[in-house]
Amino acid sequence: MYVPARRWGGSSPLLLLVPLALLLSALWAGTVRAADNVAAPPAAAAPILDPMPEPVQSGLGLVLEEYARFPKTEAVPGPVTDPRLMRHARINALVELPDRTERKAVPDLNGQLYLVEDGKQPQLYLDIAGTFAPQFFASRGMGQGFGYVTFDPGFRKNGRFYTVHTEAASATGAVPDFRQAASSTYHGVITEWTAKDPSAATFEGTRREVLRIGFNGQVHGIQQIDFNPTARPGDSDYGLLYAAVGDGGTGKSNAEPGTLSLPHGKILRIDPRGTDGVNGRYGIPASNPFVGKPGALGEIYAYGMRDPHRFSWDSGRGHAMYLGHIGEHAIEAVYEVRAGDNLGWSEREGAFAFDRNATNPCHRILPLPADDEKYGYTYPVAAYDHNPPPDWNCTADVGRAIAGGFVYRGAEVPELRGKYLFDDLVDGRVFFTEADAMRRGQEPARINQLMIYDTSGKRTTMPELAGDKRVDLRFGQDARGELYLLAKANGKIWKVVGTKRFADCRTNGTELNHVMDGGNWAPVTPAKWQFPGREAILAEAGAARPGPRRPFEYAVLAKGPAFGSVTIEGEVRLDTPVSVSNRDVIIVFGHQSDTKFYYAHLSQDNTIYPHNGIFVVDDADRLRLDHQWDGAKGAPPAVTDEAWHDVKVVHCAESGEIAVYVDGARDPLMTAADKTLPGGRVGFGSFDNTGRLRELEVRGTPLR
């Protein structure tokens, strides 16, 4: 069930839709201490099948330049049977060494640690797989292998850095420092390395084991280890090592992520140079939130997590810590994490109750209980849902998983400043939110999807750049705050070198206005139209005509030239009552004949192929072009009432980019790229409804 929400972001009056549950519950709890209560889903609550609004298509795009290519590698030990592990190179992160050399370290899950410098080929620095053979394990489970590397802030002098890798429990005689209730399948191992010469191109030195954790599943292990780069010598956080530890893949069926006596499903914070930890090889910071609490591990910084994938600190605005948290059934989320937080898994998935005992596995997401505040859970500052196709088997992987990112505070791409950039690691979509809008205890920040361009200005996608529909995408960041994207699919890294606005071509040359007199228009059926002076009114619904499937009734502006690149602005109104859900009007452009033209379809319905999108008619049935259509629905409905709405259509003939804006929004409601038609005349109409146009202005380059 849905109800209209307030305007998303405040710039557009389009009414987006949010679950009724969001309005019935006090979802967004503020900062909380660890809760002792365990919340149960409300027994009689109806499941929520579409819990979150879709990310908004932004008109902003990233310009990417290829930075490095990595050698092909294989997961060991073989044979590998999961096609998701058969990648070119399972590069997993990019971090810059804190030694002023501008070298970047890149771990490959298959067991290699590379160093790469600007303009140079990657060089193998350390063979992790070989060092820990035969127990090194990377051939089953999405995160198995050599997962991450981080460098002590004093690396330039002390040569210390840290890695995390996995070992098969059956191949090692080591006993884990911590383990889950069931027997361990693999171990996640944090190792400290000390380089004899920190400036050397290959590693030579010593190592020691810091911490070993046993997991009874093959996924959701230790995902990231890192130091807080915003901490300075003398700060309480300086030199402390954070570790994001997953639930081992079993947290949905037990309470271990919320159990403070285990490290699983937690973010840990330890002192790698201390000695008062459980094994004497690390220390427990006295400032950790559960130090001294009976039955609780002092190592825990925050808890209640399924798969805490990537975290980072904002170098501005209070140095907030943001976590990209991979969901189970429906919710991919960004959290601002503070000491003692409980994210609620597996009682909660995002800001919803999670019914882990549901008899129908498709119905696990429920509204929050009325007394939710008493449990003290921390909820996301931004989130998106899985939006599965209608035929999805809800027990299967839907192909959505968030990879956390970074708040951009660099200097090279000013339009990104203050934005938190992240991605979906599976399908390669890249997103941003405004960091200032990500506030704990407030409505979640709007998520915007970024476009992707190559350095020639051609629009592309991450699947196209990676050569695979499964991208396996991650963000990286250098010491200057500049951003990089890494793909396992083809083992490439791209640097973000700029931004580009979609459909930003110049459309000056000829301008038409005051054109609403009937003598300026050529309708398909003149008897159905009225031109009282300031409006073009389609007063009678059109009827299907012979030929290709296309809008039934429209009028072409005959005054002035045909246009190539063009901007069309006007106000439209749907006169058909709102009780007719599929009512529409269209803006015609690139019109060359009755069977060759483009049109933007503005409808109250966005759930079926012919509605609310950008189409081309090219001597054949209309073909949908817009990027928003995903096979189930497209952009949010363009018009949901009987009021007047501002509409702008921009067509850049040279690039083929088309953008449709409604009610002055900065970002387009619909976008497409197509070069079928170089341009033509503009017009207005509908399929089989009534409506009107006024205040029309057309600016563009005459078609030659």
XYZ file of C-alpha atoms in Angstrom:
704
model
C 0.000 0.000 0.000
C 1.309 3.452 -0.886
C 0.571 7.031 -0.116
C 2.057 10.227 -1.585
C 5.151 11.528 0.167
C 6.476 15.030 0.378
C 8.489 16.300 -2.572
C 11.727 14.367 -2.811
C 14.586 16.790 -2.361
C 12.355 19.857 -2.564
C 13.148 20.713 -6.187
C 10.293 18.939 -7.974
C 6.582 18.754 -7.164
C 6.365 15.233 -8.490
C 4.864 13.017 -5.834
C 7.006 9.985 -5.226
C 5.564 6.969 -3.496
C 6.685 5.466 -0.220
C 5.371 2.601 1.853
C 2.563 3.361 4.252
C 4.704 1.708 6.877
C 7.115 4.600 6.729
C 4.365 6.911 7.896
C 2.953 4.614 10.553
C 6.150 4.056 12.503
C 8.781 6.192 14.162
C 11.417 4.786 11.843
C 14.416 6.936 12.293
C 15.763 6.459 15.801
C 18.576 8.762 16.870
C 21.921 7.782 18.320
C 21.469 4.867 20.682
C 23.428 2.748 23.087
C 23.389 -1.020 22.755
C 19.863 -2.345 23.371
C 19.308 -5.328 25.649
C 15.805 -5.938 24.308
C 15.267 -8.114 21.247
C 12.444 -7.048 18.981
C 10.055 -9.498 17.370
C 8.197 -8.633 14.144
C 4.527 -7.820 14.669
C 2.653 -11.088 14.159
C -0.279 -9.738 12.172
C 1.556 -7.151 10.052
C 1.107 -7.311 6.276
C 4.374 -7.802 4.373
C 5.831 -4.882 2.425
C 6.680 -5.912 -1.117
C 8.150 -2.651 -2.416
C 9.643 -0.891 0.600
C 11.722 1.973 -0.841
C 11.490 4.628 -3.553
C 13.735 4.008 -6.527
C 16.967 6.010 -6.918
C 16.394 9.173 -8.943
C 18.112 9.414 -12.315
C 20.515 12.332 -12.069
C 21.488 14.435 -15.044
C 25.052 14.381 -13.735
C 27.585 11.885 -15.048
C 31.100 10.785 -14.135
C 33.832 11.016 -16.751
C 36.106 7.989 -16.392
C 39.630 7.504 -17.666
C 41.246 4.088 -17.687
C 43.944 4.017 -15.025
C 45.314 0.468 -14.856
C 44.824 -3.105 -16.062
C 45.685 -6.103 -13.916
C 46.896 -9.589 -14.893
C 44.413 -12.433 -15.108
C 44.368 -14.608 -11.999
C 42.648 -17.785 -10.841
C 41.068 -18.648 -7.516
C 42.827 -21.363 -5.513
C 42.506 -24.156 -4.647
C 40.629 -25.443 -7.687
C 38.435 -26.477 -9.205
C 36.201 -23.393 -9.105
C 32.545 -24.189 -9.814
C 30.845 -20.864 -9.066
C 30.801 -18.674 -12.209
C 30.712 -15.579 -10.003
C 34.299 -16.392 -8.975
C 35.504 -16.816 -12.549
C 36.573 -13.216 -12.989
C 39.487 -11.723 -14.893
C 41.090 -10.470 -11.684
C 39.242 -10.151 -8.391
C 40.655 -6.731 -7.532
C 38.844 -5.601 -4.442
C 40.107 -2.199 -3.242
C 42.496 0.675 -3.936
C 44.305 2.470 -1.109
C 47.254 4.830 -1.239
C 50.349 4.113 0.825
C 50.828 6.833 3.486
C 54.456 7.476 2.500
C 54.186 10.383 0.022
C 55.214 8.184 -2.940
C 51.674 8.242 -4.457
C 51.833 4.456 -4.824
C 48.479 2.696 -4.602
C 47.969 -0.791 -3.221
C 45.430 -3.095 -4.876
C 44.550 -6.510 -3.394
C 43.284 -9.342 -5.599
C 41.071 -11.826 -3.752
C 42.883 -14.600 -5.577
C 45.923 -13.816 -3.435
C 48.075 -11.081 -4.980
C 48.969 -7.655 -3.592
C 49.921 -5.161 -6.297
C 51.397 -1.686 -6.204
C 50.518 0.691 -9.020
C 51.736 4.196 -9.847
C 50.310 6.760 -12.247
C 51.050 5.802 -15.832
C 52.746 2.497 -14.922
C 51.807 -1.143 -15.027
C 50.876 -2.833 -11.735
C 53.722 -4.666 -10.023
C 53.366 -7.634 -7.703
C 54.409 -6.563 -4.205
C 53.487 -9.630 -2.159
C 52.103 -13.093 -2.963
C 49.623 -13.680 -0.151
C 48.293 -16.938 -1.615
C 51.747 -18.400 -1.937
C 52.809 -17.273 1.523
C 49.895 -19.021 3.217
C 49.600 -22.076 0.933
C 48.198 -24.680 1.187
C 45.622 -23.391 3.677
C 44.919 -20.162 1.711
C 41.327 -20.441 0.455
C 39.649 -18.384 -2.298
C 37.644 -20.780 -4.448
C 34.186 -20.718 -2.799
C 32.216 -17.835 -1.338
C 32.101 -14.349 -2.789
C 34.464 -12.718 -0.279
C 36.946 -15.526 0.252
C 40.649 -15.005 -0.384
C 42.808 -11.948 0.150
C 40.187 -9.393 1.054
C 41.819 -6.146 2.063
C 45.019 -4.304 2.918
C 45.579 -1.200 5.014
C 48.725 0.644 6.045
C 49.692 1.909 9.456
C 49.618 5.732 9.377
C 53.324 5.600 10.294
C 54.197 3.156 7.497
C 56.780 5.483 5.965
C 58.958 4.971 9.040
C 57.800 1.734 10.640
C 56.956 -0.275 7.496
C 53.864 -1.854 9.061
C 50.753 -2.828 7.130
C 47.881 -5.259 7.666
C 46.063 -7.790 5.529
C 43.044 -10.050 5.931
C 42.748 -13.394 4.170
C 40.778 -16.627 4.520
C 41.978 -20.132 5.250
C 40.120 -23.437 5.037
C 39.552 -24.699 8.554
C 40.217 -28.250 7.364
C 43.648 -27.279 6.019
C 45.021 -25.471 9.046
C 45.824 -26.721 12.497
C 45.330 -23.270 13.969
C 42.648 -22.659 16.574
C 40.573 -19.487 16.035
C 40.529 -16.842 18.727
C 36.749 -16.631 18.274
C 34.311 -18.952 16.537
C 30.580 -19.268 15.954
C 28.416 -21.807 17.734
C 28.614 -24.292 14.865
C 31.880 -25.779 13.650
C 34.095 -23.528 11.545
C 34.304 -23.898 7.768
C 36.976 -21.247 7.325
C 39.018 -18.744 9.270
C 39.427 -15.039 8.631
C 42.956 -14.003 9.560
C 44.332 -10.508 10.186
C 48.122 -10.365 9.732
C 50.618 -7.629 10.514
C 53.560 -7.251 8.113
C 56.691 -5.210 8.703
C 58.653 -4.227 5.598
C 62.437 -4.101 6.000
C 62.505 -1.221 3.500
C 59.137 0.616 3.248
C 60.178 2.238 -0.046
C 61.005 -1.075 -1.780
C 59.051 -2.235 -4.831
C 58.595 -5.758 -3.432
C 58.070 -6.932 0.107
C 60.864 -8.266 2.257
C 60.347 -8.485 5.976
C 58.456 -10.249 8.731
C 54.886 -11.036 9.639
C 52.840 -11.985 12.669
C 49.237 -13.064 13.151
C 47.059 -10.530 14.974
C 43.586 -12.091 15.108
C 41.873 -15.236 13.763
C 38.076 -15.635 13.620
C 36.252 -18.850 12.688
C 33.113 -18.792 10.506
C 30.686 -21.622 9.914
C 29.593 -20.373 6.478
C 31.472 -19.442 3.321
C 30.302 -15.834 2.974
C 30.203 -12.628 5.039
C 33.637 -12.878 6.586
C 36.027 -10.045 7.503
C 35.312 -7.600 4.706
C 37.473 -4.554 5.436
C 40.188 -3.539 7.884
C 41.264 0.079 8.105
C 42.634 2.959 10.123
C 40.728 6.205 10.514
C 42.561 8.539 8.111
C 41.076 11.640 9.763
C 42.741 10.818 13.117
C 46.006 12.604 13.874
C 48.809 11.770 16.308
C 47.502 12.391 19.794
C 43.871 11.687 18.849
C 42.236 8.834 20.733
C 41.455 7.056 17.443
C 44.958 7.335 15.984
C 46.547 3.963 15.179
C 43.447 1.913 16.051
C 42.424 -0.764 13.565
C 38.762 -1.203 12.572
C 37.525 -4.532 11.195
C 34.137 -5.138 9.548
C 33.160 -8.700 10.447
C 30.165 -10.321 8.754
C 27.731 -12.856 10.173
C 29.210 -15.820 8.291
C 26.053 -16.091 6.206
C 24.024 -17.563 9.055
C 22.758 -14.478 10.888
C 19.303 -14.603 9.339
C 18.588 -17.816 11.258
C 20.127 -16.936 14.633
C 20.741 -14.026 16.967
C 24.548 -13.992 16.767
C 24.851 -10.540 15.107
C 23.081 -9.074 18.151
C 25.028 -11.157 20.668
C 27.774 -9.148 22.341
C 29.810 -12.221 23.304
C 30.738 -12.918 19.657
C 32.562 -10.747 17.059
C 30.381 -11.911 14.163
C 28.098 -9.300 12.597
C 30.086 -6.465 14.194
C 32.572 -3.713 13.558
C 35.541 -4.264 15.843
C 38.120 -1.708 16.946
C 41.446 -2.955 18.275
C 44.935 -1.669 19.000
C 47.214 -3.856 16.848
C 50.226 -2.946 18.999
C 48.552 -3.729 22.310
C 48.634 -6.979 24.268
C 45.483 -7.242 26.392
C 43.350 -8.933 23.704
C 42.204 -12.517 23.998
C 45.395 -13.895 22.437
C 47.857 -11.299 23.705
C 48.647 -10.109 20.163
C 46.468 -6.987 20.109
C 44.949 -4.551 22.566
C 41.436 -3.417 23.446
C 41.016 0.391 23.465
C 39.638 1.582 26.788
C 37.309 3.958 24.920
C 35.420 1.132 23.168
C 31.730 1.206 24.126
C 31.405 -2.252 25.717
C 34.627 -2.406 27.683
C 33.786 -3.641 31.176
C 30.249 -4.755 30.307
C 29.699 -8.299 31.672
C 29.518 -10.888 28.907
C 30.430 -8.423 26.158
C 33.578 -8.342 24.024
C 35.507 -5.141 24.546
C 36.644 -5.326 20.917
C 33.152 -4.445 19.633
C 32.634 -0.918 18.308
C 29.143 -1.423 16.776
C 26.956 -4.463 16.101
C 23.795 -5.984 14.621
C 25.135 -6.373 11.070
C 24.728 -8.883 8.261
C 27.469 -8.022 5.794
C 29.223 -4.732 6.647
C 30.988 -4.404 3.323
C 32.842 -1.090 3.103
C 33.249 1.823 5.494
C 34.969 5.197 5.225
C 35.305 8.487 7.063
C 34.300 11.878 5.734
C 37.287 14.203 5.922
C 34.778 17.045 6.403
C 31.572 17.523 8.443
C 32.563 16.007 11.743
C 34.534 13.104 10.262
C 31.437 10.919 10.150
C 31.940 7.199 9.541
C 29.740 5.758 6.769
C 29.086 2.066 6.179
C 27.708 0.358 3.082
C 25.709 -2.590 4.456
C 24.604 -5.425 2.163
C 21.053 -6.564 2.819
C 19.423 -9.990 2.806
C 15.978 -9.793 1.282
C 15.297 -6.249 0.164
C 17.352 -3.358 1.589
C 20.800 -2.037 0.634
C 21.741 0.673 3.109
C 24.190 3.374 4.133
C 24.601 3.959 7.866
C 26.395 6.640 9.792
C 28.026 4.466 12.445
C 28.930 5.615 15.937
C 30.305 3.777 18.938
C 27.751 1.404 20.465
C 25.285 1.403 17.565
C 23.035 -1.605 16.997
C 21.878 -1.863 13.367
C 19.345 -4.518 14.332
C 20.147 -7.475 12.058
C 18.434 -9.930 11.983
C 15.478 -8.351 13.766
C 15.714 -5.494 11.295
C 16.690 -5.134 7.663
C 17.261 -1.452 7.115
C 14.396 0.444 8.708
C 11.973 -2.481 8.513
C 11.174 -5.465 10.676
C 12.665 -8.682 9.267
C 10.688 -11.857 9.820
C 13.338 -14.553 9.788
C 10.691 -17.176 10.630
C 8.305 -16.278 7.811
C 6.540 -19.287 6.297
C 6.555 -17.505 2.938
C 10.172 -16.553 2.151
C 8.937 -13.773 -0.132
C 7.223 -12.000 2.777
C 10.006 -11.179 5.203
C 9.852 -7.350 5.204
C 7.279 -5.940 7.639
C 6.392 -2.545 9.132
C 8.073 -1.586 12.376
C 6.138 -2.248 15.570
C 4.484 0.681 17.301
C 6.898 0.390 20.236
C 10.009 0.300 18.041
C 11.795 3.163 19.778
C 12.320 1.131 22.926
C 14.700 -1.235 21.122
C 17.137 1.552 20.266
C 18.121 0.412 16.787
C 20.096 2.684 14.475
C 18.579 3.067 11.015
C 20.066 4.007 7.610
C 20.774 7.541 6.452
C 20.196 6.364 2.869
C 18.827 3.139 1.357
C 17.476 1.547 -1.791
C 15.616 -1.703 -2.332
C 16.147 -4.647 -4.644
C 13.244 -3.872 -6.983
C 13.168 -7.449 -8.314
C 11.536 -8.363 -11.634
C 7.984 -9.734 -11.448
C 9.118 -13.323 -12.111
C 11.867 -13.306 -9.468
C 12.302 -16.422 -7.352
C 12.586 -14.770 -3.953
C 14.861 -17.519 -2.643
C 17.458 -16.732 -5.324
C 20.068 -13.986 -5.620
C 18.379 -10.947 -7.178
C 21.708 -9.373 -8.131
C 21.772 -6.324 -5.844
C 24.490 -5.542 -3.310
C 25.747 -2.179 -2.118
C 29.433 -1.318 -2.075
C 30.092 1.581 0.255
C 32.047 4.553 -1.014
C 33.411 7.938 -0.027
C 32.372 11.534 0.545
C 34.245 13.463 -2.111
C 36.389 16.268 -0.710
C 38.965 16.336 -3.511
C 39.937 19.220 -5.768
C 39.910 17.853 -9.325
C 36.133 17.372 -9.729
C 34.454 20.322 -7.984
C 30.885 19.341 -8.902
C 31.219 16.230 -6.722
C 32.247 18.027 -3.545
C 30.133 17.103 -0.566
C 28.593 14.098 -2.291
C 28.823 10.560 -0.927
C 29.504 8.306 -3.941
C 28.847 4.574 -3.820
C 27.681 1.808 -6.113
C 25.872 -1.450 -6.534
C 28.732 -3.867 -6.892
C 26.746 -6.414 -8.942
C 24.967 -4.423 -11.649
C 27.438 -1.528 -11.699
C 25.039 1.341 -11.062
C 26.804 4.312 -9.477
C 24.996 6.580 -7.009
C 25.426 9.640 -4.870
C 23.705 11.314 -1.975
C 24.407 14.731 -0.541
C 26.430 14.223 2.640
C 24.595 17.085 4.314
C 21.304 15.249 3.715
C 22.465 12.041 5.405
C 21.300 12.750 8.938
C 20.715 10.251 11.688
C 17.184 10.312 12.986
C 15.903 12.086 9.875
C 14.247 11.070 6.622
C 16.751 9.101 4.527
C 18.669 11.073 1.936
C 17.580 10.926 -1.678
C 19.716 8.579 -3.757
C 20.646 9.779 -7.236
C 21.954 7.517 -9.993
C 24.949 8.884 -11.857
C 25.556 8.485 -15.565
C 28.892 7.264 -16.919
C 30.941 8.833 -19.746
C 34.279 8.022 -21.310
C 36.837 10.737 -21.972
C 35.520 11.263 -25.526
C 32.188 12.398 -24.061
C 30.342 9.235 -25.106
C 27.797 7.984 -22.644
C 28.378 4.411 -21.546
C 27.678 2.148 -18.573
C 29.854 0.216 -16.173
C 28.703 -3.139 -17.652
C 29.824 -1.868 -21.062
C 33.193 -0.689 -19.729
C 33.657 -3.941 -17.809
C 32.488 -6.105 -20.715
C 30.120 -8.051 -18.483
C 26.633 -7.513 -17.086
C 27.999 -8.553 -13.682
C 30.541 -5.823 -12.997
C 31.747 -6.619 -9.450
C 32.413 -2.929 -8.867
C 34.173 -1.165 -5.981
C 35.227 2.408 -5.212
C 38.757 3.379 -4.241
C 40.252 6.668 -3.069
C 43.745 8.144 -3.073
C 45.373 10.390 -0.493
C 44.132 13.538 -2.253
C 40.547 12.345 -2.071
C 40.272 11.529 -5.781
C 38.079 8.559 -6.687
C 38.583 5.374 -8.689
C 36.315 2.527 -9.819
C 37.520 -1.083 -9.920
C 35.875 -3.987 -11.804
C 36.628 -7.641 -11.217
C 34.944 -8.507 -14.516
C 37.914 -7.329 -16.591
C 40.471 -6.367 -13.939
C 40.459 -2.663 -14.813
C 40.572 0.515 -12.757
C 39.212 3.845 -13.961
C 39.863 7.230 -12.399
C 37.070 9.785 -12.043
C 38.529 12.746 -13.948
C 35.487 14.969 -14.384
C 31.740 15.300 -14.679
C 29.373 15.907 -17.551
C 25.756 17.023 -17.611
C 23.422 14.944 -19.725
C 21.941 16.637 -22.785
C 23.930 19.839 -22.203
C 24.199 20.827 -25.887
C 23.649 24.376 -27.088
C 20.167 24.851 -28.532
C 20.299 28.438 -29.658
C 19.911 29.894 -33.139
C 16.159 30.191 -33.667
C 13.483 30.850 -31.052
C 9.738 30.433 -31.428
C 7.066 31.658 -29.007
C 3.573 33.152 -29.170
C 2.686 30.333 -31.514
C -0.615 29.111 -30.075
C -2.784 30.489 -32.898
C -4.501 27.652 -34.718
C -3.026 28.729 -38.048
C 0.397 27.647 -36.820
C -0.617 24.029 -36.217
C -1.233 20.966 -38.390
C -3.368 18.420 -36.447
C -3.872 14.833 -37.562
C -7.640 15.365 -37.133
C -8.439 19.113 -37.056
C -12.014 18.548 -35.826
C -10.706 17.200 -32.524
C -8.748 20.383 -31.703
C -9.465 23.863 -30.365
C -7.120 26.875 -30.491
C -8.779 29.649 -28.466
C -5.676 31.855 -28.556
C -3.300 30.910 -25.724
C -3.776 27.154 -25.704
C -3.720 24.151 -27.982
C -6.561 21.933 -26.722
C -7.040 18.325 -27.719
C -10.741 18.317 -26.899
C -11.695 14.890 -28.231
C -9.770 11.671 -27.744
C -8.033 10.230 -30.766
C -8.597 6.821 -32.324
C -6.168 4.225 -33.615
C -5.112 4.676 -37.233
C -3.703 2.281 -39.824
C 0.033 1.812 -39.878
C 2.570 1.323 -37.079
C 1.529 1.609 -33.472
C 1.968 5.276 -32.537
C 0.101 8.113 -30.795
C -3.440 8.369 -32.130
C -3.800 12.134 -32.237
C -1.318 15.015 -32.270
C -0.738 18.407 -33.852
C 2.588 19.494 -35.354
C 3.820 23.079 -35.071
C 4.048 24.132 -38.702
C 5.425 27.618 -38.016
C 9.175 28.110 -38.261
C 11.823 25.585 -39.249
C 12.354 21.950 -38.417
C 14.962 21.646 -35.651
C 18.037 19.559 -35.036
C 19.148 20.155 -31.455
C 16.204 21.711 -29.667
C 14.780 22.712 -26.291
C 10.991 22.595 -25.958
C 9.332 24.206 -22.939
C 5.678 24.572 -22.113
C 2.889 23.825 -19.679
C 0.670 20.782 -20.093
C -2.530 19.593 -18.453
C -4.327 16.267 -18.657
C -8.068 16.870 -18.933
C -8.991 13.190 -18.696
C -10.038 12.502 -15.066
C -7.488 11.008 -12.673
C -9.752 7.981 -12.301
C -8.320 6.871 -15.668
C -4.916 5.571 -14.567
C -3.377 5.280 -18.021
C -4.189 8.797 -19.194
C -1.454 10.636 -21.075
C -0.253 13.504 -23.197
C 2.797 13.519 -25.468
C 5.422 16.014 -26.600
C 6.475 15.357 -30.194
C 9.952 16.229 -31.527
C 12.121 15.194 -34.459
C 8.906 14.852 -36.506
C 9.652 14.099 -40.163
C 6.412 12.335 -41.125
C 3.440 10.629 -39.541
C 5.519 7.445 -39.198
C 8.915 8.955 -38.309
C 9.224 10.953 -35.066
C 10.166 10.922 -31.391
C 7.790 11.563 -28.517
C 7.924 11.896 -24.734
C 4.964 10.123 -23.142
C 3.774 11.814 -19.925
C 1.433 9.523 -18.043
C -0.066 8.809 -14.660
C 0.955 5.161 -15.072
C 4.526 3.854 -15.297
C 3.991 0.116 -15.015
C 3.625 -0.994 -18.641
C 5.749 -0.637 -21.746
C 3.810 2.088 -23.649
C 3.526 4.512 -20.707
C 5.634 7.301 -19.284
C 8.778 7.074 -21.378
C 10.678 8.267 -24.432
C 9.834 6.550 -27.733
C 10.747 6.583 -31.416
C 8.449 5.765 -34.326
C 10.544 4.843 -37.381
C 8.202 3.330 -39.945
C 7.502 0.645 -37.364
C 5.707 0.260 -34.041
C 6.914 2.698 -31.403
C 10.102 1.585 -29.653
C 10.906 2.527 -26.084
C 14.285 4.252 -25.636
C 14.493 5.631 -22.111
C 17.037 4.418 -19.595
C 14.442 4.250 -16.811
C 12.487 1.288 -18.160
C 13.604 -1.931 -16.431
C 11.057 -4.343 -17.801
C 8.622 -3.744 -14.963
C 8.231 0.000 -14.637
C 9.958 3.187 -15.598
C 10.395 6.659 -14.168
C 7.977 7.922 -11.486
C 4.629 8.982 -12.995
C 4.975 12.340 -14.740
C 1.468 13.689 -14.079
C -0.833 12.479 -11.304
C -3.484 15.211 -11.163
C -5.434 17.674 -13.331
C -3.185 20.676 -12.639
C -0.838 22.444 -15.064
C 2.740 21.150 -15.132
C 5.910 22.630 -16.584
C 7.604 20.309 -19.052
C 10.957 20.683 -20.786
C 12.328 18.366 -23.461
C 15.925 18.681 -24.666
C 17.118 16.791 -27.754
C 20.820 16.954 -28.621
C 20.921 15.778 -32.216
C 24.668 15.212 -32.451
C 24.947 12.994 -29.357
C 21.396 11.634 -29.545
C 20.806 12.514 -25.885
C 17.217 13.250 -24.889
C 16.139 14.547 -21.477
C 12.635 15.213 -20.154
C 12.169 17.489 -17.124
C 8.975 18.130 -15.179
C 8.158 21.107 -12.948
C 11.570 22.731 -12.972
C 13.468 19.768 -11.545
C 17.252 19.998 -11.845
C 17.472 16.333 -12.800
C 15.588 14.778 -15.719
C 12.639 12.506 -15.076
C 13.487 10.500 -18.199
C 16.591 10.166 -20.336
C 17.481 8.362 -23.540
C 20.201 8.334 -26.174
C 19.321 7.589 -29.779
C 20.491 8.812 -33.201
C 17.750 7.329 -35.381
C 16.388 10.735 -36.397
C 18.549 13.864 -36.803
C 15.645 16.168 -35.947
C 12.379 17.553 -37.224
C 9.333 19.485 -36.084
C 7.746 19.618 -32.640
C 4.194 18.927 -31.562
C 1.705 17.950 -28.873
C -0.976 15.283 -28.509
C -2.070 12.029 -26.858
C -2.942 8.441 -27.582
C -6.612 8.335 -26.575
C -7.022 11.044 -23.935
C -7.658 14.778 -23.814
C -5.372 17.559 -22.642
C -3.904 20.935 -23.469
C -0.672 22.884 -23.986
C 0.156 26.541 -23.303
C 3.181 28.885 -22.964
C 5.124 26.975 -25.605
C 8.678 28.108 -26.347
C 10.995 26.379 -28.793
C 14.713 27.130 -29.107
C 17.020 25.275 -31.398
C 19.277 24.925 -34.379
C 17.411 24.683 -37.700
C 17.770 21.273 -39.308
C 19.779 21.415 -42.506
